[in-house]
Short mmCIF file of C-alpha atoms in Angstrom, two decimals:
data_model
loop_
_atom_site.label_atom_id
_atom_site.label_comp_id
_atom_site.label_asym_id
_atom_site.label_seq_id
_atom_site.Cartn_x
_atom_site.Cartn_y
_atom_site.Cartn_z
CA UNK A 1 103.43 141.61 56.16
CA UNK A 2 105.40 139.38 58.59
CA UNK A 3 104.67 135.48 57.78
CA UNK A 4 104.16 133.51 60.57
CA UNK A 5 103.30 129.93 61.90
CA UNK A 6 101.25 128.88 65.07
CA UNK A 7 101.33 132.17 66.75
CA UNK A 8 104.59 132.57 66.08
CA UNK A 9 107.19 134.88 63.58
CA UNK A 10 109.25 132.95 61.24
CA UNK A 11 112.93 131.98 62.50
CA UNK A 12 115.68 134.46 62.52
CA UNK A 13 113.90 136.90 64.97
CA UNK A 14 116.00 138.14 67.67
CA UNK A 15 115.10 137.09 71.30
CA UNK A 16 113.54 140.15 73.21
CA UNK A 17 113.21 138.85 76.99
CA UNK A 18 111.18 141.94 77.33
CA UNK A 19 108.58 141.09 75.05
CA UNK A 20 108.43 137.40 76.08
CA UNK A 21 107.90 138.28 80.03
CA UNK A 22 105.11 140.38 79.15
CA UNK A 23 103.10 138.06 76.92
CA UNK A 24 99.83 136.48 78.68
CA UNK A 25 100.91 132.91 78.22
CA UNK A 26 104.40 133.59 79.89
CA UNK A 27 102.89 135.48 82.87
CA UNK A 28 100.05 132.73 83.54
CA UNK A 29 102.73 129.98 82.93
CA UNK A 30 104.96 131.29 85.59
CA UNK A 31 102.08 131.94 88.29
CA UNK A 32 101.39 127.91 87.47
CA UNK A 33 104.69 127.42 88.16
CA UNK A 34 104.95 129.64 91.66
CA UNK A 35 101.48 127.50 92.81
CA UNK A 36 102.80 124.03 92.07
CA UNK A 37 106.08 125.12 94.74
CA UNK A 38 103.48 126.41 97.16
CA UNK A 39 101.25 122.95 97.23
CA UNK A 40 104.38 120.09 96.94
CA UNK A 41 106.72 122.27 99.23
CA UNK A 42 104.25 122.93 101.74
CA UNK A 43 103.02 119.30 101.66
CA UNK A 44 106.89 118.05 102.30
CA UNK A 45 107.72 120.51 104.50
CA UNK A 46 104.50 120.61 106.98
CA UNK A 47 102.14 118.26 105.73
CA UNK A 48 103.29 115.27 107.49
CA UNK A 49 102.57 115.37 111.53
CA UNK A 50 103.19 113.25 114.62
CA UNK A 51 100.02 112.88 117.09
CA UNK A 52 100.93 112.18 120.74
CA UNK A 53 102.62 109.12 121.69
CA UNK A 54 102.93 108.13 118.18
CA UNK A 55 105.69 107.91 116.08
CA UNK A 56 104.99 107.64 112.77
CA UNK A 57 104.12 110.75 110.52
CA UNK A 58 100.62 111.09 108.82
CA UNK A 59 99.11 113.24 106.18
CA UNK A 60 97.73 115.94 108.07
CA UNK A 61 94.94 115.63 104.78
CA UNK A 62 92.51 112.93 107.20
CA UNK A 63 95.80 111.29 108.12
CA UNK A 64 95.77 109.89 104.34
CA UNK A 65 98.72 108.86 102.64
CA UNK A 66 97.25 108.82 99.43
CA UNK A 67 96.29 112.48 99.19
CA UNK A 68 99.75 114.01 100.46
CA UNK A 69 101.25 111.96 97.77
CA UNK A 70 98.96 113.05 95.22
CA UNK A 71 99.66 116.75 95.91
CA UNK A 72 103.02 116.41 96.51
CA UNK A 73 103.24 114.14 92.69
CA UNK A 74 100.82 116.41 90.41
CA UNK A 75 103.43 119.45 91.90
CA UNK A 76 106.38 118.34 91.31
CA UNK A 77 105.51 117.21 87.60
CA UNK A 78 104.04 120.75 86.93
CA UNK A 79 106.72 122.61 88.18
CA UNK A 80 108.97 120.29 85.61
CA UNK A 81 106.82 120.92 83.07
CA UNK A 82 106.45 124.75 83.21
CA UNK A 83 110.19 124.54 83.36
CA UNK A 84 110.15 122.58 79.76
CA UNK A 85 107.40 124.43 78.07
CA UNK A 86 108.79 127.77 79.17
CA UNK A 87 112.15 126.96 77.34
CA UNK A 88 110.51 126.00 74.56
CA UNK A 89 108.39 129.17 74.01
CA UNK A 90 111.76 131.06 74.63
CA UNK A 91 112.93 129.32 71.27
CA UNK A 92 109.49 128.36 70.08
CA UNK A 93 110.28 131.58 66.73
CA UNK A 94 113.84 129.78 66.19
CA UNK A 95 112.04 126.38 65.32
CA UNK A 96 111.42 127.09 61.45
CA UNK A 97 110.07 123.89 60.66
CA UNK A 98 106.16 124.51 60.53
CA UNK A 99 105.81 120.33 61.95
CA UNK A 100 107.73 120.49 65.16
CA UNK A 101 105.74 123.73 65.68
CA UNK A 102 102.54 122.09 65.80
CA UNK A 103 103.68 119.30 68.09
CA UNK A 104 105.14 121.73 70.45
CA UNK A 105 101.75 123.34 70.66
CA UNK A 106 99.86 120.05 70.78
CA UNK A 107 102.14 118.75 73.51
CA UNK A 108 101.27 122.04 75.46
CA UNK A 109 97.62 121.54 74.58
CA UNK A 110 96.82 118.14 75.44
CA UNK A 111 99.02 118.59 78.59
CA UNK A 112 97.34 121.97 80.39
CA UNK A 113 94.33 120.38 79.46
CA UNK A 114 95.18 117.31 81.74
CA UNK A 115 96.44 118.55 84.28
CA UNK A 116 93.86 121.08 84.35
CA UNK A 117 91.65 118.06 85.18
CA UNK A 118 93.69 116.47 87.59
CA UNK A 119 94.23 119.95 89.67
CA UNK A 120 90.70 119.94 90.00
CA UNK A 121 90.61 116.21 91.12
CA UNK A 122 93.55 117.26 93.42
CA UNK A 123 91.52 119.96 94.72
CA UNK A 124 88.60 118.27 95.55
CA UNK A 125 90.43 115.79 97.77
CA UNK A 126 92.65 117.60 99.93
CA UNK A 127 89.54 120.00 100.33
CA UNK A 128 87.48 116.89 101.23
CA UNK A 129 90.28 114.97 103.24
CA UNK A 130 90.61 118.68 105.18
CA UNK A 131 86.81 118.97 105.71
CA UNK A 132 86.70 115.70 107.90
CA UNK A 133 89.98 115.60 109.34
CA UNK A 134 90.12 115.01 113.15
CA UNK A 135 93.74 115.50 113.75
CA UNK A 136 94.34 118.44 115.98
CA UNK A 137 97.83 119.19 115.69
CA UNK A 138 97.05 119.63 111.93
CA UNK A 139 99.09 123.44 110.98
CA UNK A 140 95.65 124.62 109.64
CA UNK A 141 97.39 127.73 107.37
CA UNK A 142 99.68 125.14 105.85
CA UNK A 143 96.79 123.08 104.35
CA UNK A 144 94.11 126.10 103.66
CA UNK A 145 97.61 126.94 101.44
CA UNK A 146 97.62 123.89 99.66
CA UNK A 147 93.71 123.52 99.21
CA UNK A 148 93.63 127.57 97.75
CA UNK A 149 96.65 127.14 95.85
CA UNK A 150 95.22 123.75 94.04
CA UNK A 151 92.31 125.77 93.29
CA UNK A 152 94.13 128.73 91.68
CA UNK A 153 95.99 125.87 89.74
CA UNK A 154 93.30 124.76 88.43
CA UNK A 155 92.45 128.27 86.57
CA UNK A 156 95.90 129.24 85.79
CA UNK A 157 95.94 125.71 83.82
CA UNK A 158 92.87 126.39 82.02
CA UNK A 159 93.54 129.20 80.83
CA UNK A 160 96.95 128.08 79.43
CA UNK A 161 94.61 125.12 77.88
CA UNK A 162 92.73 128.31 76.37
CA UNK A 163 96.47 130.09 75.14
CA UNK A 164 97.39 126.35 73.63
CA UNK A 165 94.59 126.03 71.52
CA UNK A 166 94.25 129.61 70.08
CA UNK A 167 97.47 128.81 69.06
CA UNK A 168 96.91 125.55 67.53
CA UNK A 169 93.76 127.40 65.59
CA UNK A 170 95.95 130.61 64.16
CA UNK A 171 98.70 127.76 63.01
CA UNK A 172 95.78 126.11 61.16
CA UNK A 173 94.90 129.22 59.78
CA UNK A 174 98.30 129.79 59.04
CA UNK A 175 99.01 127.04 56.84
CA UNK A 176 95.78 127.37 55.40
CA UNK A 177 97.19 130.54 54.05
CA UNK A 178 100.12 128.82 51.88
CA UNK A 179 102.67 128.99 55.16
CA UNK A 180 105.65 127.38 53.54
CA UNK A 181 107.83 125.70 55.63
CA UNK A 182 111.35 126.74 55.16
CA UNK A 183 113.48 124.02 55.32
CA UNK A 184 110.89 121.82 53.08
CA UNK A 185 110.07 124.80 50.34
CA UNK A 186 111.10 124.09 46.62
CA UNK A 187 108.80 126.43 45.06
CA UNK A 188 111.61 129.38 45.79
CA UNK A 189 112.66 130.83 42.36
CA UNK A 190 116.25 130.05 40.38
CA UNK A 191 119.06 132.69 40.94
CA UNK A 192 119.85 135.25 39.36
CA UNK A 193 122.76 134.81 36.40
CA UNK A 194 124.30 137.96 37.58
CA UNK A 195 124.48 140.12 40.01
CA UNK A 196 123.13 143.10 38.28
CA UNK A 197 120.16 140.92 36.80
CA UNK A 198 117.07 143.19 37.23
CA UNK A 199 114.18 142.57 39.89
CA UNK A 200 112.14 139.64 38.73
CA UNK A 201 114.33 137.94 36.26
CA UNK A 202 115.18 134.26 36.85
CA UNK A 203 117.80 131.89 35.41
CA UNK A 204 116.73 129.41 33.10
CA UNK A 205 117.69 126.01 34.48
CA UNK A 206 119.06 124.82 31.19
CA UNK A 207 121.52 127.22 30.37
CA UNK A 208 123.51 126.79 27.24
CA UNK A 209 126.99 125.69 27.40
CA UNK A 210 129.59 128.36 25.18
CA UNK A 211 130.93 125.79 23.33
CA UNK A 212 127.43 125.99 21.34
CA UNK A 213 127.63 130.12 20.78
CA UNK A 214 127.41 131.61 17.36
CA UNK A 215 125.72 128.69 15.54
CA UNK A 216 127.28 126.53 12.90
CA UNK A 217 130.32 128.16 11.35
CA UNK A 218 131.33 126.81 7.79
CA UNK A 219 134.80 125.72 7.17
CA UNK A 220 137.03 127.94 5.74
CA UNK A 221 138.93 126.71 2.47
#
C-alpha cells in the first residue's frame, strides 16, 4: 500500500498533468479563477460611465466608488491566489516534509474559507448597489455579469473550502497512522554489511575492529 500524507502520495511521484487537470479541486480552482477575470475585468473595462454633461466617471454600481473597487480588489487577489495555490498543488507530492504539507493545506483552508465570505459580501452589494441604481446609461449585461459571476464565486470557493479541509482531515488521519516524515525519520534500519546480506538482516552498530579477531594468542617461545 502506497503511504501518503494530506491527500497526497509521498515524494518521488512523477507529475501526470493528465491526472492533475482532472481532479475536482483543480477543475473548481480554475472555474474560480475564470470568474474572478469576468467580475475585475468587466468592472475596469465597463464599469465606470460618464452621464451627460459630466465628466467624471462613476461606478455604474449606484454611481458608488466603493463597490467598483471592492469588486475590482477581491478579483484581482483571487485570480493571484488561484495562480499560487494551483502551483503549489502541481508540486504539492514533491514536498516530502509532512509540516510544510499541512501549512500548504491550512493556508488553502483558512483562505477559500475567507474569501468565500467576502464573495458573498461582494455579492450582496453590487446586487444591492444594482437594485437601486438610477443611472441610465448603466451597460446592464456588463453588471448582471459581475453580480452572477460573484455569486458563482461564492460556490466555487466553498466548495474548495470543502476540498481544503477533507484534506486537512485525511492528513490527520494520516499521521495518526505512524506517517513518518522522510527527511525527519531515524527509526529506518542500519545497512546491510554486504551486499549479499539476506532480507532482514541488519548491521550491528558496533562492529568489531580486525585487529581484535581470533582472541588472545600466546607467545610463542
Amino acid at each position: 500500500m502506497e503511504s501518503s500524507a494530506y491527500g497526497a502520495s509521498l515524494a518521488g511521484g512523477a507529475f501526470d498533468l493528465g491526472s492533475f487537470i482532472k481532479q475536482p479541486q483543480t477543475i473548481v480552482r480554475l472555474f474560480s479563477w475564470l470568474f474572478s477575470i469576468v467580475v475585475f475585468a468587466t468592472i475596469l473595462s465597463e464599469g465606470y460611465i460618464n452621464e451627460p454633461n459630466v465628466q467624471d466617471t462613476k461606478c455604474m454600481f449606484d454611481q458608488t466608488e466603493s463597490a467598483c473597487n471592492y469588486g475590482v480588489g477581491i478579483g484581482i487577489l483571487a485570480f493571484l491566489a488561484c495562480v499560487v495555490f494551483i502551483v503549489l498543488d502541481a508540486f504539492f507530492h514533491q514536498i516530502s516534509n509532512a509540516k510544510e504539507r499541512k501549512y500548504i493545506v491550512l493556508a488553502d483552508l483558512v483562505f477559500s474559507g475567507v474569501w468565500t465570505f467576502l464573495w458573498f459580501v461582494c455579492f450582496c452589494l453590487l446586487a444591492q448597489k444594482w437594485s437601486k441604481s438610477t443611472v441610465t446609461a448603466v451597460p446592464a449585461d456588463a453588471a448582471r455579469a459581475v453580480v452572477a459571476f460573484s455569486f458563482f464565486s461564492i460556490a466555487t470557493w466553498a466548495m474548495l473550502t470543502v476540498f481544503a479541509y477533507r484534506r486537512y482531515r485525511q492528513g490527520m488521519v494520516d499521521v495518526g497512522l505512524g506517517y513518518n516524515d522522510p527527511v525527519s525519520d531515524h527509526t529506518s534500519p542500519y545497512p546491510s554489511a554486504y551486499a549479499g546480506a539476506p532480507e532482514g538482516y541488519q548491521q550491528s552498530p558496533f562492529t568489531p575492529s580486525s585487529s581484535g579477531e581470533g582472541g588472545y594468542q600466546p607467545p610463542a617461545y
